[in-house]
Amino acid sequence: MSGPFAKNATNGTMIQESTRRDMNESVQVLLVFVVISLLLAALFFVDKHWKHTQTENAKATGLLNTSHSYATNLVKHFMPTMKVAKYQFRGMHPPPARVDIAFHKLGLELPSGAKVLTGVTGEFLAGRMCAIMGPSGAGKTTFMNVLCGKATYGKMTGTILINGHKFDISQINSVVGFVPQDDVVHETLTVREQIAFSA
């Protein structure tokens, strides 16, 4: 085709393409607007849920503190001489316990009647490291064997106090480590690691 009709047809095609392009751009802008609106709505609901959760947690904490205070006051009211430990449940970890060991007049008498250890008195305080020193044959190993209840080859005498109470050391075997003097330790471990391994 030639002439005015061809020119009008070409202009019409160009107008249609331009209109289609404008519509595609409008649809894209509308889709971006919808996506941004959905994201903002999602953020709003997440924020609202988070604030609600925080409020509930604050209420629960307040209730826990109130109940703890009430229980403490109740115990103090009915048993005024009893000390109430300031301990609050924070999971399955027990509070750290101290173990002080004192010994009074420890001794060991062999079946032959010979006394190889007599009158040893002292204490080991929790959190401290002690060294038992003396020349060969002074009774260091014998003393440790008596203290730990391992000197079954003779009659052990004396008193052992754990945290001020008379106890048999075998009652706390689950928390006591005994590293023998014999060379049955791991040569690559430090002293602290040897003790932790034996415990």
PDB file of C-alpha atoms in Angstrom:
ATOM      1  CA  MET A   1       0.000   0.000   0.000  1.00  0.00           C
ATOM      2  CA  SER A   2       1.085   3.470  -0.689  1.00  0.00           C
ATOM      3  CA  GLY A   3      -0.254   6.877  -0.086  1.00  0.00           C
ATOM      4  CA  PRO A   4      -2.225   8.276   2.811  1.00  0.00           C
ATOM      5  CA  PHE A   5      -3.685   4.901   3.761  1.00  0.00           C
ATOM      6  CA  ALA A   6      -0.234   3.363   4.239  1.00  0.00           C
ATOM      7  CA  LYS A   7       0.841   6.309   6.351  1.00  0.00           C
ATOM      8  CA  ASN A   8      -2.266   5.984   8.570  1.00  0.00           C
ATOM      9  CA  ALA A   9      -1.716   2.219   8.947  1.00  0.00           C
ATOM     10  CA  THR A  10       1.875   2.744   9.993  1.00  0.00           C
ATOM     11  CA  ASN A  11       0.834   5.439  12.457  1.00  0.00           C
ATOM     12  CA  GLY A  12      -1.902   3.152  13.822  1.00  0.00           C
ATOM     13  CA  THR A  13       0.580   0.320  14.315  1.00  0.00           C
ATOM     14  CA  MET A  14       2.956   2.668  16.080  1.00  0.00           C
ATOM     15  CA  ILE A  15       0.136   3.944  18.296  1.00  0.00           C
ATOM     16  CA  GLN A  16      -0.872   0.370  19.164  1.00  0.00           C
ATOM     17  CA  GLU A  17       2.718  -0.540  20.059  1.00  0.00           C
ATOM     18  CA  SER A  18       3.073   2.610  22.125  1.00  0.00           C
ATOM     19  CA  THR A  19      -0.223   1.886  23.910  1.00  0.00           C
ATOM     20  CA  ARG A  20       0.843  -1.731  24.541  1.00  0.00           C
ATOM     21  CA  ARG A  21       4.216  -0.544  25.914  1.00  0.00           C
ATOM     22  CA  ASP A  22       2.461   1.955  28.197  1.00  0.00           C
ATOM     23  CA  MET A  23       0.102  -0.768  29.418  1.00  0.00           C
ATOM     24  CA  ASN A  24       3.043  -3.129  30.121  1.00  0.00           C
ATOM     25  CA  GLU A  25       4.783  -0.378  32.076  1.00  0.00           C
ATOM     26  CA  SER A  26       1.562   0.314  34.021  1.00  0.00           C
ATOM     27  CA  VAL A  27       1.173  -3.394  34.818  1.00  0.00           C
ATOM     28  CA  GLN A  28       4.787  -3.585  36.002  1.00  0.00           C
ATOM     29  CA  VAL A  29       4.354  -0.516  38.207  1.00  0.00           C
ATOM     30  CA  LEU A  30       1.133  -2.001  39.598  1.00  0.00           C
ATOM     31  CA  LEU A  31       2.887  -5.348  40.337  1.00  0.00           C
ATOM     32  CA  VAL A  32       5.757  -3.557  42.120  1.00  0.00           C
ATOM     33  CA  PHE A  33       3.205  -1.569  44.133  1.00  0.00           C
ATOM     34  CA  VAL A  34       1.326  -4.774  45.096  1.00  0.00           C
ATOM     35  CA  VAL A  35       4.557  -6.562  46.111  1.00  0.00           C
ATOM     36  CA  ILE A  36       5.687  -3.592  48.228  1.00  0.00           C
ATOM     37  CA  SER A  37       2.239  -3.403  49.841  1.00  0.00           C
ATOM     38  CA  LEU A  38       2.333  -7.118  50.684  1.00  0.00           C
ATOM     39  CA  LEU A  39       5.837  -6.772  52.188  1.00  0.00           C
ATOM     40  CA  LEU A  40       4.753  -3.822  54.300  1.00  0.00           C
ATOM     41  CA  ALA A  41       1.667  -5.729  55.496  1.00  0.00           C
ATOM     42  CA  ALA A  42       3.837  -8.771  56.354  1.00  0.00           C
ATOM     43  CA  LEU A  43       6.287  -6.567  58.276  1.00  0.00           C
ATOM     44  CA  PHE A  44       3.407  -4.949  60.140  1.00  0.00           C
ATOM     45  CA  PHE A  45       1.991  -8.325  61.234  1.00  0.00           C
ATOM     46  CA  VAL A  46       5.450  -9.677  62.175  1.00  0.00           C
ATOM     47  CA  ASP A  47       6.082  -6.549  64.271  1.00  0.00           C
ATOM     48  CA  LYS A  48       2.657  -6.852  65.915  1.00  0.00           C
ATOM     49  CA  HIS A  49       3.281 -10.558  66.724  1.00  0.00           C
ATOM     50  CA  TRP A  50       6.766  -9.771  68.121  1.00  0.00           C
ATOM     51  CA  LYS A  51       5.380  -7.004  70.363  1.00  0.00           C
ATOM     52  CA  HIS A  52       2.651  -9.373  71.602  1.00  0.00           C
ATOM     53  CA  THR A  53       5.258 -12.076  72.357  1.00  0.00           C
ATOM     54  CA  GLN A  54       7.427  -9.567  74.241  1.00  0.00           C
ATOM     55  CA  THR A  55       4.423  -8.435  76.287  1.00  0.00           C
ATOM     56  CA  GLU A  56       3.563 -12.055  77.175  1.00  0.00           C
ATOM     57  CA  ASN A  57       7.187 -12.753  78.140  1.00  0.00           C
ATOM     58  CA  ALA A  58       7.235  -9.663  80.344  1.00  0.00           C
ATOM     59  CA  LYS A  59       4.037 -10.827  82.061  1.00  0.00           C
ATOM     60  CA  ALA A  60       5.499 -14.316  82.590  1.00  0.00           C
ATOM     61  CA  THR A  61       8.731 -12.888  84.024  1.00  0.00           C
ATOM     62  CA  GLY A  62       6.770 -10.620  86.351  1.00  0.00           C
ATOM     63  CA  LEU A  63       4.659 -13.579  87.479  1.00  0.00           C
ATOM     64  CA  LEU A  64       7.790 -15.672  88.052  1.00  0.00           C
ATOM     65  CA  ASN A  65       9.399 -12.907  90.128  1.00  0.00           C
ATOM     66  CA  THR A  66       6.184 -12.408  92.111  1.00  0.00           C
ATOM     67  CA  SER A  67       5.784 -16.129  92.826  1.00  0.00           C
ATOM     68  CA  HIS A  68       9.457 -16.435  93.828  1.00  0.00           C
ATOM     69  CA  SER A  69       9.108 -13.461  96.191  1.00  0.00           C
ATOM     70  CA  TYR A  70       5.877 -14.892  97.637  1.00  0.00           C
ATOM     71  CA  ALA A  71       7.470 -18.311  98.224  1.00  0.00           C
ATOM     72  CA  THR A  72      10.530 -16.742  99.874  1.00  0.00           C
ATOM     73  CA  ASN A  73       8.398 -14.590 102.163  1.00  0.00           C
ATOM     74  CA  LEU A  74       6.224 -17.601 103.040  1.00  0.00           C
ATOM     75  CA  VAL A  75       9.269 -19.656 104.055  1.00  0.00           C
ATOM     76  CA  LYS A  76      10.679 -16.711 106.061  1.00  0.00           C
ATOM     77  CA  HIS A  77       7.334 -16.243 107.803  1.00  0.00           C
ATOM     78  CA  PHE A  78       6.884 -19.868 108.914  1.00  0.00           C
ATOM     79  CA  MET A  79      10.581 -20.652 109.481  1.00  0.00           C
ATOM     80  CA  PRO A  80      12.259 -17.374 110.488  1.00  0.00           C
ATOM     81  CA  THR A  81      15.532 -19.035 111.499  1.00  0.00           C
ATOM     82  CA  MET A  82      15.971 -20.798 108.150  1.00  0.00           C
ATOM     83  CA  LYS A  83      18.181 -19.161 105.540  1.00  0.00           C
ATOM     84  CA  VAL A  84      16.581 -19.079 102.113  1.00  0.00           C
ATOM     85  CA  ALA A  85      19.022 -19.505  99.264  1.00  0.00           C
ATOM     86  CA  LYS A  86      18.821 -16.821  96.618  1.00  0.00           C
ATOM     87  CA  TYR A  87      18.559 -19.305  93.773  1.00  0.00           C
ATOM     88  CA  GLN A  88      16.247 -19.064  90.810  1.00  0.00           C
ATOM     89  CA  PHE A  89      15.706 -21.843  88.288  1.00  0.00           C
ATOM     90  CA  ARG A  90      17.683 -21.043  85.154  1.00  0.00           C
ATOM     91  CA  GLY A  91      17.716 -24.413  83.456  1.00  0.00           C
ATOM     92  CA  MET A  92      19.099 -27.782  84.424  1.00  0.00           C
ATOM     93  CA  HIS A  93      22.390 -26.490  85.831  1.00  0.00           C
ATOM     94  CA  PRO A  94      22.766 -26.953  89.609  1.00  0.00           C
ATOM     95  CA  PRO A  95      24.309 -24.102  91.555  1.00  0.00           C
ATOM     96  CA  PRO A  96      28.051 -24.518  92.085  1.00  0.00           C
ATOM     97  CA  ALA A  97      28.733 -26.424  95.308  1.00  0.00           C
ATOM     98  CA  ARG A  98      31.765 -26.005  97.533  1.00  0.00           C
ATOM     99  CA  VAL A  99      33.437 -29.048  99.024  1.00  0.00           C
ATOM    100  CA  ASP A 100      35.779 -28.347 101.932  1.00  0.00           C
ATOM    101  CA  ILE A 101      37.549 -31.408 103.344  1.00  0.00           C
ATOM    102  CA  ALA A 102      38.983 -31.443 106.867  1.00  0.00           C
ATOM    103  CA  PHE A 103      40.666 -34.380 108.585  1.00  0.00           C
ATOM    104  CA  HIS A 104      41.522 -34.958 112.221  1.00  0.00           C
ATOM    105  CA  LYS A 105      44.055 -37.443 113.607  1.00  0.00           C
ATOM    106  CA  LEU A 106      44.159 -39.704 110.543  1.00  0.00           C
ATOM    107  CA  GLY A 107      46.107 -42.894 111.064  1.00  0.00           C
ATOM    108  CA  LEU A 108      46.779 -46.326 109.564  1.00  0.00           C
ATOM    109  CA  GLU A 109      47.694 -49.450 111.484  1.00  0.00           C
ATOM    110  CA  LEU A 110      48.849 -52.485 109.495  1.00  0.00           C
ATOM    111  CA  PRO A 111      47.744 -56.031 110.444  1.00  0.00           C
ATOM    112  CA  SER A 112      51.230 -56.606 111.873  1.00  0.00           C
ATOM    113  CA  GLY A 113      50.507 -53.858 114.441  1.00  0.00           C
ATOM    114  CA  ALA A 114      52.893 -51.320 112.894  1.00  0.00           C
ATOM    115  CA  LYS A 115      51.534 -47.773 112.766  1.00  0.00           C
ATOM    116  CA  VAL A 116      52.600 -46.216 109.473  1.00  0.00           C
ATOM    117  CA  LEU A 117      50.543 -43.041 109.844  1.00  0.00           C
ATOM    118  CA  THR A 118      49.475 -41.297 113.060  1.00  0.00           C
ATOM    119  CA  GLY A 119      47.789 -38.034 114.034  1.00  0.00           C
ATOM    120  CA  VAL A 120      47.621 -36.231 110.676  1.00  0.00           C
ATOM    121  CA  THR A 121      45.320 -33.184 110.920  1.00  0.00           C
ATOM    122  CA  GLY A 122      44.524 -30.459 108.362  1.00  0.00           C
ATOM    123  CA  GLU A 123      42.073 -29.243 105.745  1.00  0.00           C
ATOM    124  CA  PHE A 124      41.679 -28.758 101.997  1.00  0.00           C
ATOM    125  CA  LEU A 125      39.528 -25.737 101.117  1.00  0.00           C
ATOM    126  CA  ALA A 126      37.421 -25.638  97.960  1.00  0.00           C
ATOM    127  CA  GLY A 127      38.962 -23.856  94.999  1.00  0.00           C
ATOM    128  CA  ARG A 128      42.513 -24.205  96.328  1.00  0.00           C
ATOM    129  CA  MET A 129      45.324 -26.447  95.170  1.00  0.00           C
ATOM    130  CA  CYS A 130      47.371 -28.171  97.885  1.00  0.00           C
ATOM    131  CA  ALA A 131      50.730 -29.872  97.650  1.00  0.00           C
ATOM    132  CA  ILE A 132      51.714 -32.666 100.028  1.00  0.00           C
ATOM    133  CA  MET A 133      55.486 -32.675 100.186  1.00  0.00           C
ATOM    134  CA  GLY A 134      58.061 -34.745 101.994  1.00  0.00           C
ATOM    135  CA  PRO A 135      60.990 -37.080 101.417  1.00  0.00           C
ATOM    136  CA  SER A 136      60.593 -40.588 100.115  1.00  0.00           C
ATOM    137  CA  GLY A 137      58.929 -42.825 102.703  1.00  0.00           C
ATOM    138  CA  ALA A 138      57.440 -39.929 104.678  1.00  0.00           C
ATOM    139  CA  GLY A 139      53.894 -41.278 104.193  1.00  0.00           C
ATOM    140  CA  LYS A 140      52.492 -38.991 101.480  1.00  0.00           C
ATOM    141  CA  THR A 141      50.902 -41.819  99.490  1.00  0.00           C
ATOM    142  CA  THR A 142      49.750 -43.587 102.653  1.00  0.00           C
ATOM    143  CA  PHE A 143      48.088 -40.372 103.810  1.00  0.00           C
ATOM    144  CA  MET A 144      46.267 -39.939 100.484  1.00  0.00           C
ATOM    145  CA  ASN A 145      45.184 -43.587 100.499  1.00  0.00           C
ATOM    146  CA  VAL A 146      43.750 -43.197 104.026  1.00  0.00           C
ATOM    147  CA  LEU A 147      42.080 -39.880 103.152  1.00  0.00           C
ATOM    148  CA  CYS A 148      40.428 -41.385 100.065  1.00  0.00           C
ATOM    149  CA  GLY A 149      39.478 -44.626 101.814  1.00  0.00           C
ATOM    150  CA  LYS A 150      41.727 -46.753  99.612  1.00  0.00           C
ATOM    151  CA  ALA A 151      44.031 -48.092 102.383  1.00  0.00           C
ATOM    152  CA  THR A 152      42.031 -51.280 102.870  1.00  0.00           C
ATOM    153  CA  TYR A 153      45.247 -53.185 103.671  1.00  0.00           C
ATOM    154  CA  GLY A 154      45.149 -51.866 107.248  1.00  0.00           C
ATOM    155  CA  LYS A 155      42.926 -50.300 109.940  1.00  0.00           C
ATOM    156  CA  MET A 156      42.187 -46.652 109.120  1.00  0.00           C
ATOM    157  CA  THR A 157      41.565 -44.286 112.045  1.00  0.00           C
ATOM    158  CA  GLY A 158      40.624 -40.636 112.408  1.00  0.00           C
ATOM    159  CA  THR A 159      37.783 -38.364 111.349  1.00  0.00           C
ATOM    160  CA  ILE A 160      37.033 -36.845 107.957  1.00  0.00           C
ATOM    161  CA  LEU A 161      34.729 -33.813 107.736  1.00  0.00           C
ATOM    162  CA  ILE A 162      33.161 -32.702 104.465  1.00  0.00           C
ATOM    163  CA  ASN A 163      31.760 -29.179 104.670  1.00  0.00           C
ATOM    164  CA  GLY A 164      31.925 -29.501 108.464  1.00  0.00           C
ATOM    165  CA  HIS A 165      29.948 -32.780 108.645  1.00  0.00           C
ATOM    166  CA  LYS A 166      31.375 -36.176 109.470  1.00  0.00           C
ATOM    167  CA  PHE A 167      31.349 -38.311 106.334  1.00  0.00           C
ATOM    168  CA  ASP A 168      32.874 -41.416 104.909  1.00  0.00           C
ATOM    169  CA  ILE A 169      34.784 -40.252 101.830  1.00  0.00           C
ATOM    170  CA  SER A 170      33.282 -43.116  99.813  1.00  0.00           C
ATOM    171  CA  GLN A 171      29.902 -41.342 100.008  1.00  0.00           C
ATOM    172  CA  ILE A 172      31.127 -38.676  97.604  1.00  0.00           C
ATOM    173  CA  ASN A 173      33.023 -40.911  95.166  1.00  0.00           C
ATOM    174  CA  SER A 174      30.990 -39.500  92.266  1.00  0.00           C
ATOM    175  CA  VAL A 175      32.604 -36.062  92.683  1.00  0.00           C
ATOM    176  CA  VAL A 176      36.112 -37.091  93.789  1.00  0.00           C
ATOM    177  CA  GLY A 177      38.978 -37.860  91.453  1.00  0.00           C
ATOM    178  CA  PHE A 178      41.989 -39.879  92.594  1.00  0.00           C
ATOM    179  CA  VAL A 179      45.145 -39.756  90.485  1.00  0.00           C
ATOM    180  CA  PRO A 180      47.555 -42.452  91.689  1.00  0.00           C
ATOM    181  CA  GLN A 181      51.303 -41.868  91.951  1.00  0.00           C
ATOM    182  CA  ASP A 182      51.974 -44.818  89.690  1.00  0.00           C
ATOM    183  CA  ASP A 183      52.730 -43.979  86.081  1.00  0.00           C
ATOM    184  CA  VAL A 184      49.254 -44.791  84.781  1.00  0.00           C
ATOM    185  CA  VAL A 185      48.456 -41.256  83.646  1.00  0.00           C
ATOM    186  CA  HIS A 186      48.445 -39.840  80.130  1.00  0.00           C
ATOM    187  CA  GLU A 187      51.845 -38.309  79.515  1.00  0.00           C
ATOM    188  CA  THR A 188      50.525 -35.567  77.190  1.00  0.00           C
ATOM    189  CA  LEU A 189      47.982 -34.109  79.666  1.00  0.00           C
ATOM    190  CA  THR A 190      48.644 -31.290  82.132  1.00  0.00           C
ATOM    191  CA  VAL A 191      48.157 -31.745  85.900  1.00  0.00           C
ATOM    192  CA  ARG A 192      44.744 -30.026  85.743  1.00  0.00           C
ATOM    193  CA  GLU A 193      43.699 -32.229  82.776  1.00  0.00           C
ATOM    194  CA  GLN A 194      44.862 -35.389  84.642  1.00  0.00           C
ATOM    195  CA  ILE A 195      42.683 -34.456  87.623  1.00  0.00           C
ATOM    196  CA  ALA A 196      39.695 -33.603  85.404  1.00  0.00           C
ATOM    197  CA  PHE A 197      40.151 -36.925  83.539  1.00  0.00           C
ATOM    198  CA  SER A 198      40.273 -38.904  86.787  1.00  0.00           C
ATOM    199  CA  ALA A 199      37.207 -37.098  88.154  1.00  0.00           C
TER     200      ALA A 199
END
